[in-house]
mmCIF file of C-alpha atoms in Angstrom:
data_model
loop_
_atom_site.group_PDB
_atom_site.id
_atom_site.type_symbol
_atom_site.label_atom_id
_atom_site.label_comp_id
_atom_site.label_asym_id
_atom_site.label_seq_id
_atom_site.Cartn_x
_atom_site.Cartn_y
_atom_site.Cartn_z
ATOM 1 C CA UNK A 23 6.605 17.114 27.697
ATOM 2 C CA UNK A 24 2.957 17.546 28.608
ATOM 3 C CA UNK A 25 3.464 21.216 29.556
ATOM 4 C CA UNK A 26 4.984 22.048 26.154
ATOM 5 C CA UNK A 27 2.169 20.195 24.415
ATOM 6 C CA UNK A 28 -0.473 22.236 26.262
ATOM 7 C CA UNK A 29 1.386 25.482 25.488
ATOM 8 C CA UNK A 30 1.602 24.665 21.778
ATOM 9 C CA UNK A 31 -2.015 23.502 21.617
ATOM 10 C CA UNK A 32 -3.227 26.732 23.229
ATOM 11 C CA UNK A 33 -1.561 28.766 20.453
ATOM 12 C CA UNK A 34 -3.017 26.779 17.551
ATOM 13 C CA UNK A 35 -5.864 28.421 15.625
ATOM 14 C CA UNK A 36 -9.284 27.426 16.885
ATOM 15 C CA UNK A 37 -10.672 26.975 13.363
ATOM 16 C CA UNK A 38 -7.945 24.528 12.247
ATOM 17 C CA UNK A 39 -7.811 20.777 12.794
ATOM 18 C CA UNK A 40 -5.162 19.882 15.337
ATOM 19 C CA UNK A 41 -4.386 17.430 18.106
ATOM 20 C CA UNK A 42 -1.512 17.755 20.557
ATOM 21 C CA UNK A 43 0.287 14.631 21.739
ATOM 22 C CA UNK A 44 3.522 14.716 23.746
ATOM 23 C CA UNK A 45 6.156 12.056 23.170
ATOM 24 C CA UNK A 46 9.683 11.082 24.044
ATOM 25 C CA UNK A 47 11.449 10.401 20.766
ATOM 26 C CA UNK A 48 14.712 9.411 22.466
ATOM 27 C CA UNK A 49 13.125 6.491 24.324
ATOM 28 C CA UNK A 50 11.300 5.324 21.210
ATOM 29 C CA UNK A 51 14.378 5.522 18.986
ATOM 30 C CA UNK A 52 16.457 3.605 21.551
ATOM 31 C CA UNK A 53 13.818 0.858 21.537
ATOM 32 C CA UNK A 54 13.900 0.602 17.726
ATOM 33 C CA UNK A 55 17.717 0.776 17.620
ATOM 34 C CA UNK A 56 17.986 -2.010 20.211
ATOM 35 C CA UNK A 57 15.818 -4.422 18.206
ATOM 36 C CA UNK A 58 17.483 -3.584 14.898
ATOM 37 C CA UNK A 59 20.946 -4.272 16.346
ATOM 38 C CA UNK A 60 19.650 -7.442 18.016
ATOM 39 C CA UNK A 61 18.428 -8.799 14.663
ATOM 40 C CA UNK A 62 21.507 -7.791 12.651
ATOM 41 C CA UNK A 63 24.214 -8.571 15.216
ATOM 42 C CA UNK A 64 22.809 -10.559 18.161
ATOM 43 C CA UNK A 65 26.064 -10.426 20.172
ATOM 44 C CA UNK A 66 26.732 -6.738 19.585
ATOM 45 C CA UNK A 67 27.599 -4.526 22.578
ATOM 46 C CA UNK A 68 25.378 -1.818 21.051
ATOM 47 C CA UNK A 69 22.251 -3.693 22.125
ATOM 48 C CA UNK A 70 22.368 -2.374 25.677
ATOM 49 C CA UNK A 71 19.541 -2.692 28.163
ATOM 50 C CA UNK A 72 16.233 -1.447 26.840
ATOM 51 C CA UNK A 73 12.839 -1.894 28.402
ATOM 52 C CA UNK A 74 10.949 -4.834 26.898
ATOM 53 C CA UNK A 75 7.652 -2.974 26.654
ATOM 54 C CA UNK A 76 7.358 -0.890 23.507
ATOM 55 C CA UNK A 77 7.019 2.889 23.925
ATOM 56 C CA UNK A 78 3.724 4.132 22.498
ATOM 57 C CA UNK A 79 3.860 7.929 22.393
ATOM 58 C CA UNK A 80 4.879 8.112 18.707
ATOM 59 C CA UNK A 81 2.092 5.633 17.940
ATOM 60 C CA UNK A 82 -0.380 7.853 19.826
ATOM 61 C CA UNK A 83 0.840 10.875 17.875
ATOM 62 C CA UNK A 84 0.406 9.115 14.530
ATOM 63 C CA UNK A 85 -3.030 7.832 15.532
ATOM 64 C CA UNK A 86 -4.112 11.368 16.454
ATOM 65 C CA UNK A 87 -2.903 12.701 13.107
ATOM 66 C CA UNK A 88 -4.650 9.899 11.197
ATOM 67 C CA UNK A 89 -7.958 10.585 12.955
ATOM 68 C CA UNK A 90 -7.890 14.179 11.728
ATOM 69 C CA UNK A 91 -7.930 13.105 8.079
ATOM 70 C CA UNK A 92 -7.892 9.386 7.434
ATOM 71 C CA UNK A 93 -6.225 8.078 4.279
ATOM 72 C CA UNK A 94 -8.100 5.939 1.774
ATOM 73 C CA UNK A 95 -6.923 2.336 1.392
ATOM 74 C CA UNK A 96 -7.185 0.954 -2.154
ATOM 75 C CA UNK A 97 -6.642 -2.693 -3.109
ATOM 76 C CA UNK A 98 -5.615 -3.051 -6.770
ATOM 77 C CA UNK A 99 -6.332 -6.489 -8.274
ATOM 78 C CA UNK A 100 -5.982 -8.206 -11.642
ATOM 79 C CA UNK A 101 -9.258 -10.122 -11.416
ATOM 80 C CA UNK A 102 -12.453 -9.414 -9.453
ATOM 81 C CA UNK A 103 -13.240 -13.113 -8.920
ATOM 82 C CA UNK A 104 -9.920 -14.546 -7.750
ATOM 83 C CA UNK A 105 -8.573 -11.191 -6.418
ATOM 84 C CA UNK A 106 -5.185 -12.087 -7.840
ATOM 85 C CA UNK A 107 -2.710 -9.189 -7.424
ATOM 86 C CA UNK A 108 -1.418 -7.199 -10.379
ATOM 87 C CA UNK A 109 1.722 -8.871 -11.832
ATOM 88 C CA UNK A 110 3.423 -5.461 -11.928
ATOM 89 C CA UNK A 111 3.135 -5.203 -8.133
ATOM 90 C CA UNK A 112 5.426 -8.160 -7.375
ATOM 91 C CA UNK A 113 8.548 -5.956 -7.215
ATOM 92 C CA UNK A 114 6.785 -3.560 -4.831
ATOM 93 C CA UNK A 115 5.765 -6.498 -2.641
ATOM 94 C CA UNK A 116 9.262 -7.988 -2.420
ATOM 95 C CA UNK A 117 12.018 -5.533 -3.407
ATOM 96 C CA UNK A 118 10.798 -2.042 -2.565
ATOM 97 C CA UNK A 119 13.095 -0.030 -0.315
ATOM 98 C CA UNK A 120 10.133 0.959 1.875
ATOM 99 C CA UNK A 121 9.591 -2.639 3.040
ATOM 100 C CA UNK A 122 10.614 -3.347 6.636
ATOM 101 C CA UNK A 123 14.170 -4.668 6.938
ATOM 102 C CA UNK A 124 15.225 -7.655 9.046
ATOM 103 C CA UNK A 125 15.880 -5.293 11.967
ATOM 104 C CA UNK A 126 12.536 -3.527 11.654
ATOM 105 C CA UNK A 127 10.731 -6.883 11.450
ATOM 106 C CA UNK A 128 12.433 -7.894 14.698
ATOM 107 C CA UNK A 129 11.227 -4.608 16.214
ATOM 108 C CA UNK A 130 7.669 -5.223 14.954
ATOM 109 C CA UNK A 131 7.646 -8.702 16.502
ATOM 110 C CA UNK A 132 9.077 -7.444 19.798
ATOM 111 C CA UNK A 133 6.286 -4.852 19.962
ATOM 112 C CA UNK A 134 3.665 -7.601 19.590
ATOM 113 C CA UNK A 135 3.176 -7.318 15.824
ATOM 114 C CA UNK A 136 3.774 -9.742 12.982
ATOM 115 C CA UNK A 137 6.112 -9.893 10.014
ATOM 116 C CA UNK A 138 4.717 -8.778 6.634
ATOM 117 C CA UNK A 139 2.777 -11.514 4.821
ATOM 118 C CA UNK A 140 5.397 -11.842 2.051
ATOM 119 C CA UNK A 141 8.286 -12.323 4.539
ATOM 120 C CA UNK A 142 9.885 -15.783 4.677
ATOM 121 C CA UNK A 143 11.063 -16.185 8.294
ATOM 122 C CA UNK A 144 13.312 -19.190 7.531
ATOM 123 C CA UNK A 145 15.258 -17.615 4.653
ATOM 124 C CA UNK A 146 14.910 -14.045 5.979
ATOM 125 C CA UNK A 147 13.791 -12.510 2.695
ATOM 126 C CA UNK A 148 10.682 -11.443 0.828
ATOM 127 C CA UNK A 149 9.290 -13.790 -1.793
ATOM 128 C CA UNK A 150 6.748 -13.515 -4.598
ATOM 129 C CA UNK A 151 6.099 -15.124 -7.902
ATOM 130 C CA UNK A 152 2.837 -15.603 -9.783
ATOM 131 C CA UNK A 153 2.588 -19.116 -8.295
ATOM 132 C CA UNK A 154 2.798 -17.821 -4.729
ATOM 133 C CA UNK A 155 -0.711 -16.361 -4.656
ATOM 134 C CA UNK A 156 -2.607 -18.486 -2.178
ATOM 135 C CA UNK A 157 -6.028 -19.515 -3.536
ATOM 136 C CA UNK A 158 -7.077 -15.916 -4.175
ATOM 137 C CA UNK A 159 -9.617 -14.426 -1.750
ATOM 138 C CA UNK A 160 -6.762 -12.471 -0.178
ATOM 139 C CA UNK A 161 -5.965 -8.842 -0.907
ATOM 140 C CA UNK A 162 -2.178 -8.759 -0.897
ATOM 141 C CA UNK A 163 -1.439 -5.247 -2.152
ATOM 142 C CA UNK A 164 -2.715 -1.978 -0.736
ATOM 143 C CA UNK A 165 -2.157 1.640 -1.754
ATOM 144 C CA UNK A 166 -2.502 4.407 0.808
ATOM 145 C CA UNK A 167 -4.134 7.336 -0.985
ATOM 146 C CA UNK A 168 -4.881 10.866 0.176
ATOM 147 C CA UNK A 169 -8.503 11.721 0.975
ATOM 148 C CA UNK A 170 -10.442 12.946 -2.090
ATOM 149 C CA UNK A 171 -8.314 10.835 -4.452
ATOM 150 C CA UNK A 172 -10.050 9.727 -7.641
ATOM 151 C CA UNK A 173 -9.949 6.453 -9.565
ATOM 152 C CA UNK A 174 -7.691 8.198 -12.089
ATOM 153 C CA UNK A 175 -5.292 9.176 -9.266
ATOM 154 C CA UNK A 176 -5.014 5.475 -8.351
ATOM 155 C CA UNK A 177 -4.322 4.652 -12.013
ATOM 156 C CA UNK A 178 -1.583 7.317 -12.128
ATOM 157 C CA UNK A 179 0.071 5.927 -8.983
ATOM 158 C CA UNK A 180 0.014 2.368 -10.381
ATOM 159 C CA UNK A 181 1.431 3.650 -13.667
ATOM 160 C CA UNK A 182 4.283 5.472 -11.855
ATOM 161 C CA UNK A 183 5.040 2.265 -9.930
ATOM 162 C CA UNK A 184 5.262 0.343 -13.203
ATOM 163 C CA UNK A 185 2.320 -1.903 -12.321
ATOM 164 C CA UNK A 186 0.220 -0.602 -15.240
ATOM 165 C CA UNK A 187 0.956 0.924 -18.614
ATOM 166 C CA UNK A 188 -0.902 2.661 -21.406
ATOM 167 C CA UNK A 189 -3.902 4.914 -21.026
ATOM 168 C CA UNK A 190 -6.874 4.724 -18.675
ATOM 169 C CA UNK A 191 -9.695 2.769 -20.352
ATOM 170 C CA UNK A 192 -12.084 1.579 -17.636
ATOM 171 C CA UNK A 193 -12.142 0.347 -14.087
ATOM 172 C CA UNK A 194 -14.331 -1.882 -11.961
ATOM 173 C CA UNK A 195 -14.681 -1.582 -8.216
ATOM 174 C CA UNK A 196 -16.263 -3.298 -5.246
ATOM 175 C CA UNK A 197 -16.486 -2.623 -1.521
ATOM 176 C CA UNK A 198 -15.692 -6.094 -0.173
ATOM 177 C CA UNK A 199 -14.542 -9.508 -1.335
ATOM 178 C CA UNK A 200 -17.402 -11.403 -2.954
ATOM 179 C CA UNK A 201 -19.432 -8.336 -3.876
ATOM 180 C CA UNK A 202 -20.421 -7.743 -7.498
ATOM 181 C CA UNK A 203 -18.097 -5.158 -9.092
ATOM 182 C CA UNK A 204 -19.477 -2.031 -10.754
ATOM 183 C CA UNK A 205 -17.976 0.163 -13.452
ATOM 184 C CA UNK A 206 -16.538 3.391 -12.040
ATOM 185 C CA UNK A 207 -15.752 6.680 -13.753
ATOM 186 C CA UNK A 208 -12.198 7.964 -13.670
ATOM 187 C CA UNK A 209 -13.224 11.128 -11.804
ATOM 188 C CA UNK A 210 -15.126 9.189 -9.117
ATOM 189 C CA UNK A 211 -13.750 9.598 -5.588
ATOM 190 C CA UNK A 212 -12.228 6.483 -4.039
ATOM 191 C CA UNK A 213 -14.012 5.527 -0.810
ATOM 192 C CA UNK A 214 -14.787 2.377 1.183
ATOM 193 C CA UNK A 215 -17.540 1.553 -1.314
ATOM 194 C CA UNK A 216 -15.107 1.198 -4.240
ATOM 195 C CA UNK A 217 -11.810 0.350 -2.576
ATOM 196 C CA UNK A 218 -11.137 -2.932 -4.444
ATOM 197 C CA UNK A 219 -10.184 -1.795 -7.952
ATOM 198 C CA UNK A 220 -9.518 -3.655 -11.177
#
């Protein structure tokens, strides 16, 4: 509750970064559970009556945490002209266990969001093949990196995912679509100015 949040916040060190946000996890979990059951078994008795407006306290808590130290978003691509995604990322875009399930997609939609871009609503599955890339100019894949990550850290993550192999040779980077890419050193920090990486 708000009282507990104030009590905890008052005991945090003044020199540390912190934000206190109270939330009601029970209400939020019931909302998610309701929409998951509705998508998996529409006639299930487990659906129950749940408010139609999404609870936002967990979202507020996550937003507060993200503002303290924002992650760096990196967009790995195969080509800096067409922005075609790396072929090794197709499994991550369609089969990874971290992708939202049918139930979570129903919950996202009920909260006013949209299904992931690789989700086929008719067949209720993720799709991707090299022919599915729509005219380029779209950044399909994104990596969420810790602040102060380097270009080599991004390479290591892509290598662990199986999207790349071998040793680091060179990388090119740009800030936005259409900008001329520049060579980047492997120990260069990844920021907004070099977030599209080849």
